[in-house]
Coordinates of C-alpha atoms and ligand atoms in Angstrom, one line a residue:
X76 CA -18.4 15.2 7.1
X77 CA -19.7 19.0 7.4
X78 CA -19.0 20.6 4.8
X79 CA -21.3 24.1 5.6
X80 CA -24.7 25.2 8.1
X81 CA -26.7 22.0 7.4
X82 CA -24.4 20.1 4.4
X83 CA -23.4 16.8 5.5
X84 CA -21.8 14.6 3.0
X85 CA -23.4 11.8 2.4
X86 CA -25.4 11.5 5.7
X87 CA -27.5 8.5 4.9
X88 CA -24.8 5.9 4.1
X89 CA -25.1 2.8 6.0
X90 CA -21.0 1.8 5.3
X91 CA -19.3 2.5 8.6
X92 CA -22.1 5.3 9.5
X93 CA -22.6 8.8 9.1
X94 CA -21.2 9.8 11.7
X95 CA -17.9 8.1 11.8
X96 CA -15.1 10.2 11.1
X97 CA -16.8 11.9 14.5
X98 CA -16.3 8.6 16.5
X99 CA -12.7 7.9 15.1
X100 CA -11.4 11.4 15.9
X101 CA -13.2 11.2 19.3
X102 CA -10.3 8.3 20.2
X103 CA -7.9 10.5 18.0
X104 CA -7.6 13.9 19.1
X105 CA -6.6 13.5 23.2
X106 CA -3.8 11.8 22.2
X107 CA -2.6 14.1 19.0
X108 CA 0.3 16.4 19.9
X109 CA -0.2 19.9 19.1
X110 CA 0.0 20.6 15.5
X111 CA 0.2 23.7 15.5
X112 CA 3.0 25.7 13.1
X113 CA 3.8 21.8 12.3
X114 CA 4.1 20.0 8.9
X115 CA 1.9 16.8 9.0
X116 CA 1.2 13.9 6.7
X117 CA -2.0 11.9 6.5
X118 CA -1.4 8.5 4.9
X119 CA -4.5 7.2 3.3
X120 CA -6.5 10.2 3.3
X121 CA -9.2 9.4 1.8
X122 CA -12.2 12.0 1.6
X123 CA -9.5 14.4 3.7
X124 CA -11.5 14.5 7.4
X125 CA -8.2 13.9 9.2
X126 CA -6.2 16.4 6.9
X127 CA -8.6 19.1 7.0
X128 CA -8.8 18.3 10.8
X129 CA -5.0 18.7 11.4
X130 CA -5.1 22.1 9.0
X131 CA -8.1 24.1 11.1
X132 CA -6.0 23.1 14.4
X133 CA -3.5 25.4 13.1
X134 CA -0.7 22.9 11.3
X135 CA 1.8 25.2 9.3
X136 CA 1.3 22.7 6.1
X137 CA -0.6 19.3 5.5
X138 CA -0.2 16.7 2.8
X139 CA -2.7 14.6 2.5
X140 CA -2.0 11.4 0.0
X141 CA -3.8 8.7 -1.0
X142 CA -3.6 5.9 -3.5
X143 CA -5.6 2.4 -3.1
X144 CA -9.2 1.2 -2.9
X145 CA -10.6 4.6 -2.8
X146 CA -10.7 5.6 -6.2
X147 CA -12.0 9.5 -6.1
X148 CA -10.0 9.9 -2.7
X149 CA -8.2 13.1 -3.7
X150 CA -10.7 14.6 -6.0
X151 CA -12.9 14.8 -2.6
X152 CA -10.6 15.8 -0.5
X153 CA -9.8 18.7 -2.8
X154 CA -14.2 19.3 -3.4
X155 CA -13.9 19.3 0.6
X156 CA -11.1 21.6 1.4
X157 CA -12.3 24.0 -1.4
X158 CA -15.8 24.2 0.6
X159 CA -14.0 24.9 3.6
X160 CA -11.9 27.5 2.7
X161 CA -8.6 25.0 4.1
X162 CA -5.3 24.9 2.3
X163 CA -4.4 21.6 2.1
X164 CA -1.8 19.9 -0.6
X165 CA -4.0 16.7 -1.4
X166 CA -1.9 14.2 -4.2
X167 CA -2.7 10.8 -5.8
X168 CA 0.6 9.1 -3.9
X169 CA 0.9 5.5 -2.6
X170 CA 2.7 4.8 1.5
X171 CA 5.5 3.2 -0.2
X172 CA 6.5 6.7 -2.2
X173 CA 6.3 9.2 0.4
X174 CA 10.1 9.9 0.1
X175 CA 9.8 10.7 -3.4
X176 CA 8.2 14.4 -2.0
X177 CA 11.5 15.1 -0.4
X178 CA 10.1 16.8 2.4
X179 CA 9.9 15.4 6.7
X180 CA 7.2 15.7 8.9
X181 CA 7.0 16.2 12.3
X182 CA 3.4 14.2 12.5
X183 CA 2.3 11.5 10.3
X184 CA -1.2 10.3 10.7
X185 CA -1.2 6.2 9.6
X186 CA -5.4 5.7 10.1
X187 CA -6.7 2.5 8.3
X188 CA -4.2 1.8 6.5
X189 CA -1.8 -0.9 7.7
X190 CA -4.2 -3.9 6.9
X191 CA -4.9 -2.7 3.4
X192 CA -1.1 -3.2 2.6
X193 CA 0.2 -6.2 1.2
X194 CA 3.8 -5.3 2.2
X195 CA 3.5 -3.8 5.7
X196 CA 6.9 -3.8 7.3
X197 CA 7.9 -1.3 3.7
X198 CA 5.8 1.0 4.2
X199 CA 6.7 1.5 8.5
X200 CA 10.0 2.0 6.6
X201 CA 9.6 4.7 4.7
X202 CA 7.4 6.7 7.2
X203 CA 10.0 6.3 9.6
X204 CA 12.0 8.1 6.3
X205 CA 9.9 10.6 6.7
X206 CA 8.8 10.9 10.1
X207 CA 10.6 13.4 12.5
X208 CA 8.5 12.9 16.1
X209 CA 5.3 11.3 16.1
X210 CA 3.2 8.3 14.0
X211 CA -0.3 7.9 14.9
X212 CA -1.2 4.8 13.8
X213 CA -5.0 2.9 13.7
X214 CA -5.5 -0.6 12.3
X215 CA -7.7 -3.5 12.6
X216 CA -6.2 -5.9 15.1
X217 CA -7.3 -10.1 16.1
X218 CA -9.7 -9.9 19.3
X219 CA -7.4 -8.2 22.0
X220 CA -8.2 -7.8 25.9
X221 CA -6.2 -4.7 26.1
X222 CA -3.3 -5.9 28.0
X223 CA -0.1 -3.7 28.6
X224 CA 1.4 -6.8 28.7
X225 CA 1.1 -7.6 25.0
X226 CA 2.2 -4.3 23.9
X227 CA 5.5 -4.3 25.6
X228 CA 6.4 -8.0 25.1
X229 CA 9.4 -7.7 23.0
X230 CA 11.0 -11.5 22.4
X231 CA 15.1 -11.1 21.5
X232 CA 15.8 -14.2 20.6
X233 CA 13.3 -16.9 19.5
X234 CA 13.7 -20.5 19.9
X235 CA 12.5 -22.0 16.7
X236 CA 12.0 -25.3 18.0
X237 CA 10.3 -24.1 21.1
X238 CA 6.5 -23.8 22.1
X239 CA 6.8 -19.7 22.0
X240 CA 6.2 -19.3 18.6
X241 CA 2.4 -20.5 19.2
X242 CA 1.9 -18.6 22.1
X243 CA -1.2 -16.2 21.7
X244 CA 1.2 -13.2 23.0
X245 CA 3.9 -13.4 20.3
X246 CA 3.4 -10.8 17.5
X247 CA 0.8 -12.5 14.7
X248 CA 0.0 -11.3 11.1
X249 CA -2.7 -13.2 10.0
X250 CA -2.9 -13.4 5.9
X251 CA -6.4 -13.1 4.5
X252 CA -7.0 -14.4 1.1
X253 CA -9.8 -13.7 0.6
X254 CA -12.3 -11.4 1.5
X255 CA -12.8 -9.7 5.3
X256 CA -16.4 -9.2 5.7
X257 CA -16.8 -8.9 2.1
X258 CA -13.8 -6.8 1.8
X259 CA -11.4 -7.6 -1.0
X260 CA -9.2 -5.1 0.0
X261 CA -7.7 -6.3 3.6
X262 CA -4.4 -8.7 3.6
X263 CA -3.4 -8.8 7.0
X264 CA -4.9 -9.0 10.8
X265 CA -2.2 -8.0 13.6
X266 CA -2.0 -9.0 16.7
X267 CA -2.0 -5.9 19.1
X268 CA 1.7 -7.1 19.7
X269 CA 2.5 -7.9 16.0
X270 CA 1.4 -4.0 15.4
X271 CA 4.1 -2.7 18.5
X272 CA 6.8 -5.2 17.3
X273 CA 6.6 -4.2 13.9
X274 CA 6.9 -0.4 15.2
X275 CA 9.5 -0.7 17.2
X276 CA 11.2 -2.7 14.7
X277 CA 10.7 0.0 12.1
X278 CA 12.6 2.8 14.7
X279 CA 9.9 3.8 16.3
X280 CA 8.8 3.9 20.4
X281 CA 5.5 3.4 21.5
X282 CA 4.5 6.0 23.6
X283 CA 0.6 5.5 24.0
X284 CA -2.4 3.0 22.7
X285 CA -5.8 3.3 22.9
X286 CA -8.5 0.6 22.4
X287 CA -11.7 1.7 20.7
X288 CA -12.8 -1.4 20.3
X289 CA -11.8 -5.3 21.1
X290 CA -10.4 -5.5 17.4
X291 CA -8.7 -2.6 16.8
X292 CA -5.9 0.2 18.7
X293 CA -4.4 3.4 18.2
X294 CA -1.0 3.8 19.0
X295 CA 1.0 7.0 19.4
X296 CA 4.8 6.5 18.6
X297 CA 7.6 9.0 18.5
X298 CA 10.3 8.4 16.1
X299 CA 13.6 7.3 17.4
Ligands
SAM478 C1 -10.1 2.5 5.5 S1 -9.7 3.9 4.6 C2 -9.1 4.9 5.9 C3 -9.3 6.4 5.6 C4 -8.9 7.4 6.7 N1 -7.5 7.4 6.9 C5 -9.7 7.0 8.0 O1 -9.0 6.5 8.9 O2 -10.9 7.1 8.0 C6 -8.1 3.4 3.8 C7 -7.6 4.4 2.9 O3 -6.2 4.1 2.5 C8 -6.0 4.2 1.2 N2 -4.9 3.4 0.8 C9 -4.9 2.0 0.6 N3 -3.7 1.6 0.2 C10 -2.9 2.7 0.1 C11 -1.5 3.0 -0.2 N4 -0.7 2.0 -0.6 N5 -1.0 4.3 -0.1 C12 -1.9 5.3 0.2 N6 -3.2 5.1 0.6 C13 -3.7 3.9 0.5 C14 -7.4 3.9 0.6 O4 -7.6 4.3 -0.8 C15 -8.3 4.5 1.6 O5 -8.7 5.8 1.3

């Protein structure tokens, strides 16, 4: 990220690419309700891009937590804020203990996240604690070809003996054991209708998704 007139962190990497906090909040921001005067969360905050991001648009207060793969997360985030003058409240927190902050928000961020969790459906639960209007939410998803259809396909009651439960549209976690593309750190794929399932199931109501890429959406969710 910039950082100051010519001061790029890291600008050479080769991980996902120098310049991809930039692509990710290109998908991001059209669909990011105004933040301003509003409290906001960033789950999994990593380096702080999305926090600091939400704080310069004007949001009255961000915390930004993080607590998995990313060892020096928050110490970044803090060098990173610091450089830019931002107030942002940056703490060593896991998904799962967001409650223990005692405060609301009126919009979580949920960006690369969800597949890094080995118990998904808890942590939808306690943002939905926490959340008072919207969840953004980006994950990793099996190949998708963007359909509508898949997204609102909601199944009441499933015949267990039926055919349905190996259809390609019903909603599909698919457990990695080990490694995705060398990462150690991923546990489950979603299908694009195993991510708005699991939403809706959680309380909340899809409002929007977009689809960056044939593996992975963003969906915009308001909590009901
Ligand atoms: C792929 S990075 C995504 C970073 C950033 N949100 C983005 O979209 O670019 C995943 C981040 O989630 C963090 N993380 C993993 N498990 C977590 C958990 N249980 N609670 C909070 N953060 C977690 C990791 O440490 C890492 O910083």
């Amino acid at each position: 990220m910039n950082l100051g007139p010519d001061l790029w962190t890291n600008p050479t990497w080769e991980g996902a690419g120098p310049d991809y906090p930039a692509w990710r909040w290109k998908f991001v921001q059209p669909i990011l309700p105004d933040v301003k005067n509003r409290t906001c969360l960033d789950i999994g905050c990593s380096s702080g891009f999305f926090s600091l991001k939400l704080k310069e648009l004007g949001a009255k207060y961000v915390l930004g937590v993080d607590d998995g793969e990313q060892r020096n997360a928050i110490q970044q985030a803090s060098f990173a804020a610091s450089c830019l003058g931002l107030q942002v409240d940056f703490r060593h927190l896991s998904v799962y203990d967001v409650g223990s902050v005692g405060k609301s928000f009126d919009v979580v961020l949920f960006l690369g996240v969800f597949y890094h969790l080995r118990n998904p459906m808890l942590a939808l639960d306690a943002l939905r604690r926490v959340c008072t209007e919207t969840l953004l939410i980006q994950t990793i998803t099996t190949p998708h070809h963007q359909s509508q259809a898949q997204i609102n396909a909601k199944h009441d009651d499933v015949d267990l003996h039926g055919q349905i439960l190996n259809e390609p549209e019903f909603p599909l976690l698919r457990f990695v054991e080990g490694r995705l593309n060398g990462d150690p750190s991923c546990w489950f794929v979603p299908s694009v209708s195993a991510v708005t399932a699991m939403l809706r199931s959680a309380g909340f109501e899809v409002e929007e998704v977009v689809f960056p890429t044939s593996n992975e959406i963003i969906v915009r969710c308001r909590a009901i």
